[in-house]
Amino acid sequence: MKIVDFQILPVAFPDPPLRNSTGVHEPYALRTLIKLTTDDGFTGWGETYGGSQPIESLQAVQEVVLGADPFSLEALRLQIPEPRTYAGLEVACLDIMGQALGQPVYNLLGGKVRDPIEFAAYLFYHLDCPARGECLSPERMVEQGQALVREHGFTALKLKGGVLPPDEEIATLRLLRAEFGPDFRLRHDPNAIWSVETSIRVTNALEGVLEYMEDPTWGLEGMAEVNRNVNVPLSTNMCLTAFEHFPEAIRLHSVDVVLSDHHFWGGLRATQEMAKICETWGLGVSMHSNSHLGVSLAAMLHAAAATPRLTYACDTHYVWLEEDILVGGKPRFTDGYMSVPNGPGLGITVDEDAVARMGEDYVACGLTGRDDVGYMRKFVPDWEPLRPRW
Amino acid sequence: MKIVDFQILPVAFPDPPLRNSTGVHEPYALRTLIKLTTDDGFTGWGETYGGSQPIESLQAVQEVVLGADPFSLEALRLQIPEPRTYAGLEVACLDIMGQALGQPVYNLLGGKVRDPIEFAAYLFYHLDCPARGECLSPERMVEQGQALVREHGFTALKLKGGVLPPDEEIATLRLLRAEFGPDFRLRHDPNAIWSVETSIRVTNALEGVLEYMEDPTWGLEGMAEVNRNVNVPLSTNMCLTAFEHFPEAIRLHSVDVVLSDHHFWGGLRATQEMAKICETWGLGVSMHSNSHLGVSLAAMLHAAAATPRLTYACDTHYVWLEEDILVGGKPRFTDGYMSVPNGPGLGITVDEDAVARMGEDYVACGLTGRDDVGYMRKFVPDWEPLRPRW
């Protein structure tokens, strides 16, 4: 079987003005869809980051992809050593393999060990916007959490922090704890915006409140120093994001939990490999999420279903997405869980008209990359992306 | 799809009186074949160690295996945590999956990255036997090597050492080096029979002669001490044989090369996981072999074909096997390489009459386990399996 057509489809979709340590989300989030077609007429979908850089990286491997056998994943991985470029292509190949074989992708990854998959939704501080107003206080954040729990049944939430001064975020998490009770799992992710000293102080202040603290400070050394001085588990999707980071991260004991993300680890098989490394060294495994569409959602569900070492509910940004590109609309969370698609391949059907509309929006919106800093300056003209800020 | 029949088939086949550090091979080698049949009528073969203990371990999981879906490998692995018991079952499941899908097993492991597979045959000191006479000197070992190279074209050989006093083995390897020239790859495996001091002395004496030295001494600490004092890479299939050994082995830098062996690492997928760990920490990967039949040979070929991190020719004991259980007879080496089967599943057809005959031999030979020490005492009555001996 050979890949005979390789389409790179940039898309843009509305995104609320969500705050993070770097700045604020622009009005559109960008993604790139990948559509592969084989000489047998099978079509597979992949999805990766948006904007011109990922598109150029995919264009650069066009010669490698065209003519390749979608079953020869490892050979393709050797030819596309950049994990972010390979990842979306691997997902599209697995989608093709599964369809050709009449098997769901999870059965090409070792079979299901769990279904449905548990998720922890993101809590975001955000600027004023039509549907939601503004959310920049502990009280408004509790209301946001209440709405997410009411609508989707989550019993775990992650606060995207590093936005307000640390003591206000401590107050936010304590109010969430008081509201949702001692069994509800809370995570805090300030995206490495704190100094080591602030990280230690805030993390210790939140002992008993947090399930884990994610990336309080920057770098493997800094994280290790924080880790030596706190009892709350530390997690990361910033300082340990590639296989080559493992040796030093393990030597230093920088973290206790690694967030997988097939988009930057290099696909679903790579996600399983990193999880096995975590199992071998006794590290926990969670899953990272950012703005994405239904192709990546399906890929994440299959990876989560087939990866034994997944010790925490997966993060999900999906509740912030207004419209998706899947026939049948957005899959729903029930009691904070989502079912794994059981059809062949990824088990989804992509609405190509919706992709085309989002493709027009990509051109119309004029964005070619993510610039949370630049957009923040529309609201705070002298904004600087300090690290550490506190 | 469900497994509805699970046959455990003990077999025995003739083995020459091959010497090793422990003693000598008995007249029969034992193996256990696994035959799984599904409700759809697919049959898959696996193979593992022989004798009563592996049989009992397989019998103990019969309830878990019967009714299981062969595609649900990870779920089965979670239920059968002993890697040696799971490994042969995984191979049989992959054989079924491949047949059901019309795909060779390597395509269920990420596809081929190499074919044919390069092998390094074993050189054995051995006692007197009809077809071969005796081989206990450097000169006779060179003749053995010449015959292996002439017949199969190997350009790499591994001396199973720890048999003669170290200086005689040094002399053997130097004579092999002189005979086969500087580009021929030679390995030495004394099976951890030397003290740290002897290991350092012998390994340094063989610098420039060996591709690597395998398990000169016992344990991760001892190997690490040797490693600090030699320039020849150290390999192992004795001190690092399970995922739980990795953290200490890496911390101590006990070895440079790990020999995979799906029989004890827990299957073909586990072999790929251990290889990825080796890649991540910059360790080389080779492959171990002991007395086995064609089912394991096929499994090894598929694993070798689909595992990117395989940095050395695979060991092979297969040249010492007189008859196999495959329809079509023993696959051949060409220039030291063997082709990967391309048919569905393992790509082999098992001759069940041959299995039945070897099953009768299993009963007739009266052996229920491997006892190289006890058999050695027939020749040297006061033999003791010392470690270290030198």
PDB file of C-alpha atoms in Angstrom, chain B residues 158-387:
ATOM      1  CA  LYS B 158      30.537 -15.155  19.764  1.00  0.00           C
ATOM      2  CA  LEU B 159      32.654 -17.458  21.889  1.00  0.00           C
ATOM      3  CA  LYS B 160      30.708 -19.019  24.737  1.00  0.00           C
ATOM      4  CA  GLY B 161      33.521 -18.814  27.245  1.00  0.00           C
ATOM      5  CA  GLY B 162      34.090 -19.233  30.948  1.00  0.00           C
ATOM      6  CA  VAL B 163      35.026 -22.830  30.192  1.00  0.00           C
ATOM      7  CA  LEU B 164      38.813 -22.938  29.997  1.00  0.00           C
ATOM      8  CA  PRO B 165      41.207 -20.997  32.220  1.00  0.00           C
ATOM      9  CA  PRO B 166      41.104 -17.345  31.107  1.00  0.00           C
ATOM     10  CA  ASP B 167      44.495 -17.352  29.421  1.00  0.00           C
ATOM     11  CA  GLU B 168      43.461 -20.247  27.192  1.00  0.00           C
ATOM     12  CA  GLU B 169      40.360 -18.347  26.171  1.00  0.00           C
ATOM     13  CA  ILE B 170      42.475 -15.264  25.476  1.00  0.00           C
ATOM     14  CA  ALA B 171      44.655 -17.480  23.271  1.00  0.00           C
ATOM     15  CA  THR B 172      41.538 -18.825  21.532  1.00  0.00           C
ATOM     16  CA  LEU B 173      40.232 -15.365  20.718  1.00  0.00           C
ATOM     17  CA  ARG B 174      43.633 -14.142  19.540  1.00  0.00           C
ATOM     18  CA  LEU B 175      43.920 -17.120  17.224  1.00  0.00           C
ATOM     19  CA  LEU B 176      40.402 -16.431  15.897  1.00  0.00           C
ATOM     20  CA  ARG B 177      41.372 -12.795  15.341  1.00  0.00           C
ATOM     21  CA  ALA B 178      44.519 -13.876  13.476  1.00  0.00           C
ATOM     22  CA  GLU B 179      42.533 -16.314  11.347  1.00  0.00           C
ATOM     23  CA  PHE B 180      39.581 -14.098  10.481  1.00  0.00           C
ATOM     24  CA  GLY B 181      41.320 -10.732  10.259  1.00  0.00           C
ATOM     25  CA  PRO B 182      40.737  -7.296  11.773  1.00  0.00           C
ATOM     26  CA  ASP B 183      37.263  -6.625  10.324  1.00  0.00           C
ATOM     27  CA  PHE B 184      35.676  -9.816  11.620  1.00  0.00           C
ATOM     28  CA  ARG B 185      33.615  -9.167  14.769  1.00  0.00           C
ATOM     29  CA  LEU B 186      34.334 -11.356  17.795  1.00  0.00           C
ATOM     30  CA  ARG B 187      32.489 -11.438  21.116  1.00  0.00           C
ATOM     31  CA  HIS B 188      33.308 -13.269  24.320  1.00  0.00           C
ATOM     32  CA  ASP B 189      30.728 -14.452  26.858  1.00  0.00           C
ATOM     33  CA  PRO B 190      32.136 -16.108  29.980  1.00  0.00           C
ATOM     34  CA  ASN B 191      28.734 -15.976  31.709  1.00  0.00           C
ATOM     35  CA  ALA B 192      29.866 -14.024  34.772  1.00  0.00           C
ATOM     36  CA  ILE B 193      32.364 -16.663  35.890  1.00  0.00           C
ATOM     37  CA  TRP B 194      35.240 -14.264  36.569  1.00  0.00           C
ATOM     38  CA  SER B 195      36.074 -12.036  39.510  1.00  0.00           C
ATOM     39  CA  VAL B 196      36.177  -8.304  38.886  1.00  0.00           C
ATOM     40  CA  GLU B 197      39.993  -8.455  38.811  1.00  0.00           C
ATOM     41  CA  THR B 198      40.088 -11.292  36.288  1.00  0.00           C
ATOM     42  CA  SER B 199      37.423  -9.568  34.209  1.00  0.00           C
ATOM     43  CA  ILE B 200      39.473  -6.390  34.009  1.00  0.00           C
ATOM     44  CA  ARG B 201      42.662  -8.297  33.164  1.00  0.00           C
ATOM     45  CA  VAL B 202      41.079 -10.475  30.449  1.00  0.00           C
ATOM     46  CA  THR B 203      39.007  -7.699  28.925  1.00  0.00           C
ATOM     47  CA  ASN B 204      42.003  -5.407  28.666  1.00  0.00           C
ATOM     48  CA  ALA B 205      44.066  -8.253  27.196  1.00  0.00           C
ATOM     49  CA  LEU B 206      41.408  -8.577  24.494  1.00  0.00           C
ATOM     50  CA  GLU B 207      41.180  -4.871  23.638  1.00  0.00           C
ATOM     51  CA  GLY B 208      41.331  -4.605  19.861  1.00  0.00           C
ATOM     52  CA  VAL B 209      40.226  -8.231  19.568  1.00  0.00           C
ATOM     53  CA  LEU B 210      36.631  -8.005  20.828  1.00  0.00           C
ATOM     54  CA  GLU B 211      33.614  -6.121  19.547  1.00  0.00           C
ATOM     55  CA  TYR B 212      32.283  -6.417  23.101  1.00  0.00           C
ATOM     56  CA  MET B 213      32.777  -8.471  26.247  1.00  0.00           C
ATOM     57  CA  GLU B 214      29.561  -9.984  27.586  1.00  0.00           C
ATOM     58  CA  ASP B 215      28.933 -10.503  31.302  1.00  0.00           C
ATOM     59  CA  PRO B 216      32.520 -11.046  32.438  1.00  0.00           C
ATOM     60  CA  THR B 217      31.465 -10.830  36.097  1.00  0.00           C
ATOM     61  CA  TRP B 218      28.371 -11.065  38.231  1.00  0.00           C
ATOM     62  CA  GLY B 219      25.976  -8.261  39.119  1.00  0.00           C
ATOM     63  CA  LEU B 220      25.437  -4.610  38.284  1.00  0.00           C
ATOM     64  CA  GLU B 221      28.013  -3.388  40.831  1.00  0.00           C
ATOM     65  CA  GLY B 222      30.733  -5.745  39.650  1.00  0.00           C
ATOM     66  CA  MET B 223      30.056  -4.976  36.006  1.00  0.00           C
ATOM     67  CA  ALA B 224      30.205  -1.263  36.742  1.00  0.00           C
ATOM     68  CA  GLU B 225      33.590  -1.673  38.389  1.00  0.00           C
ATOM     69  CA  VAL B 226      34.878  -3.614  35.380  1.00  0.00           C
ATOM     70  CA  ASN B 227      33.421  -0.975  33.062  1.00  0.00           C
ATOM     71  CA  ARG B 228      35.340   1.787  34.827  1.00  0.00           C
ATOM     72  CA  ASN B 229      38.587  -0.068  34.107  1.00  0.00           C
ATOM     73  CA  VAL B 230      38.304  -1.233  30.503  1.00  0.00           C
ATOM     74  CA  ASN B 231      37.865   0.307  27.058  1.00  0.00           C
ATOM     75  CA  VAL B 232      36.069  -2.649  25.461  1.00  0.00           C
ATOM     76  CA  PRO B 233      32.267  -2.174  25.542  1.00  0.00           C
ATOM     77  CA  LEU B 234      30.517  -4.413  28.071  1.00  0.00           C
ATOM     78  CA  SER B 235      27.279  -6.163  27.197  1.00  0.00           C
ATOM     79  CA  THR B 236      24.836  -8.224  29.241  1.00  0.00           C
ATOM     80  CA  ASN B 237      22.025 -10.665  29.195  1.00  0.00           C
ATOM     81  CA  MET B 238      22.553 -11.580  32.837  1.00  0.00           C
ATOM     82  CA  CYS B 239      22.675  -8.484  35.041  1.00  0.00           C
ATOM     83  CA  LEU B 240      20.099  -6.365  33.167  1.00  0.00           C
ATOM     84  CA  THR B 241      17.309  -8.696  32.136  1.00  0.00           C
ATOM     85  CA  ALA B 242      14.145  -6.874  33.187  1.00  0.00           C
ATOM     86  CA  PHE B 243      12.787  -3.330  33.145  1.00  0.00           C
ATOM     87  CA  GLU B 244      13.184  -3.031  36.908  1.00  0.00           C
ATOM     88  CA  HIS B 245      16.974  -3.452  36.522  1.00  0.00           C
ATOM     89  CA  PHE B 246      17.320  -0.397  34.284  1.00  0.00           C
ATOM     90  CA  PRO B 247      17.399   2.369  36.908  1.00  0.00           C
ATOM     91  CA  GLU B 248      20.330   0.894  38.818  1.00  0.00           C
ATOM     92  CA  ALA B 249      22.138  -0.301  35.672  1.00  0.00           C
ATOM     93  CA  ILE B 250      21.945   3.198  34.225  1.00  0.00           C
ATOM     94  CA  ARG B 251      22.877   4.914  37.466  1.00  0.00           C
ATOM     95  CA  LEU B 252      25.964   2.706  37.828  1.00  0.00           C
ATOM     96  CA  HIS B 253      26.779   2.593  34.091  1.00  0.00           C
ATOM     97  CA  SER B 254      27.178  -1.159  34.414  1.00  0.00           C
ATOM     98  CA  VAL B 255      26.997  -1.897  30.680  1.00  0.00           C
ATOM     99  CA  ASP B 256      27.202  -0.324  27.240  1.00  0.00           C
ATOM    100  CA  VAL B 257      25.143  -2.868  25.315  1.00  0.00           C
ATOM    101  CA  VAL B 258      21.981  -4.742  26.332  1.00  0.00           C
ATOM    102  CA  LEU B 259      21.084  -8.050  24.721  1.00  0.00           C
ATOM    103  CA  SER B 260      17.383  -8.227  24.084  1.00  0.00           C
ATOM    104  CA  ASP B 261      15.589 -11.556  24.359  1.00  0.00           C
ATOM    105  CA  HIS B 262      11.840 -11.467  23.951  1.00  0.00           C
ATOM    106  CA  HIS B 263      11.514 -14.679  25.985  1.00  0.00           C
ATOM    107  CA  PHE B 264      12.549 -12.970  29.187  1.00  0.00           C
ATOM    108  CA  TRP B 265      11.799  -9.321  28.485  1.00  0.00           C
ATOM    109  CA  GLY B 266       8.117 -10.169  27.963  1.00  0.00           C
ATOM    110  CA  GLY B 267       7.518 -10.409  24.227  1.00  0.00           C
ATOM    111  CA  LEU B 268       8.173  -8.533  21.034  1.00  0.00           C
ATOM    112  CA  ARG B 269       6.540  -5.274  22.094  1.00  0.00           C
ATOM    113  CA  ALA B 270       8.541  -5.340  25.328  1.00  0.00           C
ATOM    114  CA  THR B 271      11.688  -5.913  23.264  1.00  0.00           C
ATOM    115  CA  GLN B 272      10.925  -2.728  21.377  1.00  0.00           C
ATOM    116  CA  GLU B 273      10.326  -0.869  24.634  1.00  0.00           C
ATOM    117  CA  MET B 274      13.673  -1.982  26.083  1.00  0.00           C
ATOM    118  CA  ALA B 275      15.365  -0.968  22.833  1.00  0.00           C
ATOM    119  CA  LYS B 276      13.805   2.507  23.081  1.00  0.00           C
ATOM    120  CA  ILE B 277      15.091   2.837  26.635  1.00  0.00           C
ATOM    121  CA  CYS B 278      18.540   1.856  25.365  1.00  0.00           C
ATOM    122  CA  GLU B 279      18.286   4.451  22.595  1.00  0.00           C
ATOM    123  CA  THR B 280      17.237   7.098  25.104  1.00  0.00           C
ATOM    124  CA  TRP B 281      20.234   6.431  27.353  1.00  0.00           C
ATOM    125  CA  GLY B 282      22.677   5.837  24.490  1.00  0.00           C
ATOM    126  CA  LEU B 283      23.087   2.100  25.097  1.00  0.00           C
ATOM    127  CA  GLY B 284      23.677  -0.321  22.234  1.00  0.00           C
ATOM    128  CA  VAL B 285      21.289  -3.199  21.589  1.00  0.00           C
ATOM    129  CA  SER B 286      22.108  -6.718  20.502  1.00  0.00           C
ATOM    130  CA  MET B 287      19.955  -9.877  20.705  1.00  0.00           C
ATOM    131  CA  HIS B 288      20.456 -13.001  22.799  1.00  0.00           C
ATOM    132  CA  SER B 289      19.723 -16.547  21.679  1.00  0.00           C
ATOM    133  CA  ASN B 290      19.813 -19.968  23.276  1.00  0.00           C
ATOM    134  CA  SER B 291      18.550 -23.417  22.154  1.00  0.00           C
ATOM    135  CA  HIS B 292      15.261 -22.738  20.379  1.00  0.00           C
ATOM    136  CA  LEU B 293      13.096 -23.860  17.519  1.00  0.00           C
ATOM    137  CA  GLY B 294      11.665 -22.146  14.461  1.00  0.00           C
ATOM    138  CA  VAL B 295       8.743 -20.414  16.162  1.00  0.00           C
ATOM    139  CA  SER B 296      11.119 -18.391  18.319  1.00  0.00           C
ATOM    140  CA  LEU B 297      13.424 -17.888  15.349  1.00  0.00           C
ATOM    141  CA  ALA B 298      10.560 -16.315  13.400  1.00  0.00           C
ATOM    142  CA  ALA B 299       9.584 -14.165  16.382  1.00  0.00           C
ATOM    143  CA  MET B 300      13.190 -12.960  16.701  1.00  0.00           C
ATOM    144  CA  LEU B 301      13.322 -12.121  12.993  1.00  0.00           C
ATOM    145  CA  HIS B 302      10.140 -10.042  13.203  1.00  0.00           C
ATOM    146  CA  ALA B 303      11.351  -8.209  16.318  1.00  0.00           C
ATOM    147  CA  ALA B 304      14.739  -7.524  14.724  1.00  0.00           C
ATOM    148  CA  ALA B 305      13.062  -6.307  11.537  1.00  0.00           C
ATOM    149  CA  ALA B 306      10.819  -3.793  13.318  1.00  0.00           C
ATOM    150  CA  THR B 307      13.083  -2.457  16.086  1.00  0.00           C
ATOM    151  CA  PRO B 308      15.066   0.611  15.001  1.00  0.00           C
ATOM    152  CA  ARG B 309      17.534   0.433  17.881  1.00  0.00           C
ATOM    153  CA  LEU B 310      19.407  -2.773  17.032  1.00  0.00           C
ATOM    154  CA  THR B 311      23.043  -1.805  16.804  1.00  0.00           C
ATOM    155  CA  TYR B 312      24.758  -5.221  16.623  1.00  0.00           C
ATOM    156  CA  ALA B 313      24.282  -8.493  14.756  1.00  0.00           C
ATOM    157  CA  CYS B 314      21.911 -10.798  16.680  1.00  0.00           C
ATOM    158  CA  ASP B 315      23.340 -13.852  18.423  1.00  0.00           C
ATOM    159  CA  THR B 316      22.151 -17.145  17.031  1.00  0.00           C
ATOM    160  CA  HIS B 317      22.267 -20.598  18.522  1.00  0.00           C
ATOM    161  CA  TYR B 318      20.284 -21.920  15.562  1.00  0.00           C
ATOM    162  CA  VAL B 319      23.299 -23.392  13.740  1.00  0.00           C
ATOM    163  CA  TRP B 320      23.529 -25.980  16.543  1.00  0.00           C
ATOM    164  CA  LEU B 321      19.973 -27.211  15.970  1.00  0.00           C
ATOM    165  CA  GLU B 322      19.767 -30.459  13.984  1.00  0.00           C
ATOM    166  CA  GLU B 323      16.088 -30.547  13.055  1.00  0.00           C
ATOM    167  CA  ASP B 324      13.284 -28.029  13.328  1.00  0.00           C
ATOM    168  CA  ILE B 325       9.504 -28.198  13.369  1.00  0.00           C
ATOM    169  CA  LEU B 326       8.896 -25.959  10.363  1.00  0.00           C
ATOM    170  CA  VAL B 327       7.361 -27.187   7.133  1.00  0.00           C
ATOM    171  CA  GLY B 328      10.118 -26.673   4.591  1.00  0.00           C
ATOM    172  CA  GLY B 329      12.878 -27.394   7.106  1.00  0.00           C
ATOM    173  CA  LYS B 330      15.381 -25.046   8.664  1.00  0.00           C
ATOM    174  CA  PRO B 331      15.607 -21.578   7.096  1.00  0.00           C
ATOM    175  CA  ARG B 332      19.131 -20.870   5.896  1.00  0.00           C
ATOM    176  CA  PHE B 333      21.671 -18.138   6.584  1.00  0.00           C
ATOM    177  CA  THR B 334      23.176 -16.407   3.565  1.00  0.00           C
ATOM    178  CA  ASP B 335      26.369 -14.424   4.147  1.00  0.00           C
ATOM    179  CA  GLY B 336      25.494 -14.534   7.834  1.00  0.00           C
ATOM    180  CA  TYR B 337      22.041 -13.031   7.282  1.00  0.00           C
ATOM    181  CA  MET B 338      18.561 -14.517   7.379  1.00  0.00           C
ATOM    182  CA  SER B 339      15.488 -13.134   5.598  1.00  0.00           C
ATOM    183  CA  VAL B 340      12.397 -12.077   7.506  1.00  0.00           C
ATOM    184  CA  PRO B 341       9.293 -14.164   6.688  1.00  0.00           C
ATOM    185  CA  ASN B 342       6.794 -12.073   4.737  1.00  0.00           C
ATOM    186  CA  GLY B 343       3.667 -14.209   5.067  1.00  0.00           C
ATOM    187  CA  PRO B 344       0.788 -13.316   7.392  1.00  0.00           C
ATOM    188  CA  GLY B 345       1.468 -13.675  11.116  1.00  0.00           C
ATOM    189  CA  LEU B 346       4.853 -15.197  11.888  1.00  0.00           C
ATOM    190  CA  GLY B 347       4.983 -16.370   8.270  1.00  0.00           C
ATOM    191  CA  ILE B 348       5.789 -19.970   9.189  1.00  0.00           C
ATOM    192  CA  THR B 349       3.927 -23.277   8.998  1.00  0.00           C
ATOM    193  CA  VAL B 350       4.464 -25.615  11.915  1.00  0.00           C
ATOM    194  CA  ASP B 351       4.769 -29.335  11.113  1.00  0.00           C
ATOM    195  CA  GLU B 352       2.531 -30.754  13.826  1.00  0.00           C
ATOM    196  CA  ASP B 353       3.771 -34.292  13.220  1.00  0.00           C
ATOM    197  CA  ALA B 354       7.285 -33.114  13.996  1.00  0.00           C
ATOM    198  CA  VAL B 355       5.946 -31.442  17.154  1.00  0.00           C
ATOM    199  CA  ALA B 356       4.261 -34.700  18.145  1.00  0.00           C
ATOM    200  CA  ARG B 357       7.505 -36.670  17.605  1.00  0.00           C
ATOM    201  CA  MET B 358       9.470 -34.167  19.701  1.00  0.00           C
ATOM    202  CA  GLY B 359       6.684 -34.407  22.276  1.00  0.00           C
ATOM    203  CA  GLU B 360       7.265 -38.148  22.504  1.00  0.00           C
ATOM    204  CA  ASP B 361      10.982 -37.482  22.884  1.00  0.00           C
ATOM    205  CA  TYR B 362      10.163 -35.100  25.723  1.00  0.00           C
ATOM    206  CA  VAL B 363       8.437 -37.887  27.622  1.00  0.00           C
ATOM    207  CA  ALA B 364      11.021 -40.494  26.631  1.00  0.00           C
ATOM    208  CA  CYS B 365      14.102 -38.458  27.566  1.00  0.00           C
ATOM    209  CA  GLY B 366      12.878 -38.096  31.124  1.00  0.00           C
ATOM    210  CA  LEU B 367      14.228 -34.562  31.559  1.00  0.00           C
ATOM    211  CA  THR B 368      12.028 -31.984  33.317  1.00  0.00           C
ATOM    212  CA  GLY B 369      14.417 -29.066  33.442  1.00  0.00           C
ATOM    213  CA  ARG B 370      17.841 -27.928  32.388  1.00  0.00           C
ATOM    214  CA  ASP B 371      20.669 -29.268  34.560  1.00  0.00           C
ATOM    215  CA  ASP B 372      24.042 -28.431  33.024  1.00  0.00           C
ATOM    216  CA  VAL B 373      25.679 -28.880  36.438  1.00  0.00           C
ATOM    217  CA  GLY B 374      24.330 -32.364  37.078  1.00  0.00           C
ATOM    218  CA  TYR B 375      25.233 -33.560  33.605  1.00  0.00           C
ATOM    219  CA  MET B 376      28.762 -32.148  33.977  1.00  0.00           C
ATOM    220  CA  ARG B 377      29.211 -34.419  37.007  1.00  0.00           C
ATOM    221  CA  LYS B 378      28.921 -37.453  34.718  1.00  0.00           C
ATOM    222  CA  PHE B 379      32.253 -36.304  33.297  1.00  0.00           C
ATOM    223  CA  VAL B 380      33.789 -34.551  36.323  1.00  0.00           C
ATOM    224  CA  PRO B 381      32.270 -36.106  39.454  1.00  0.00           C
ATOM    225  CA  ASP B 382      33.323 -33.347  41.849  1.00  0.00           C
ATOM    226  CA  TRP B 383      32.188 -30.500  39.547  1.00  0.00           C
ATOM    227  CA  GLU B 384      30.981 -27.397  41.356  1.00  0.00           C
ATOM    228  CA  PRO B 385      29.368 -24.400  39.631  1.00  0.00           C
ATOM    229  CA  LEU B 386      31.657 -21.808  41.181  1.00  0.00           C
ATOM    230  CA  ARG B 387      31.061 -18.085  40.605  1.00  0.00           C
TER     231      ARG B 387
END
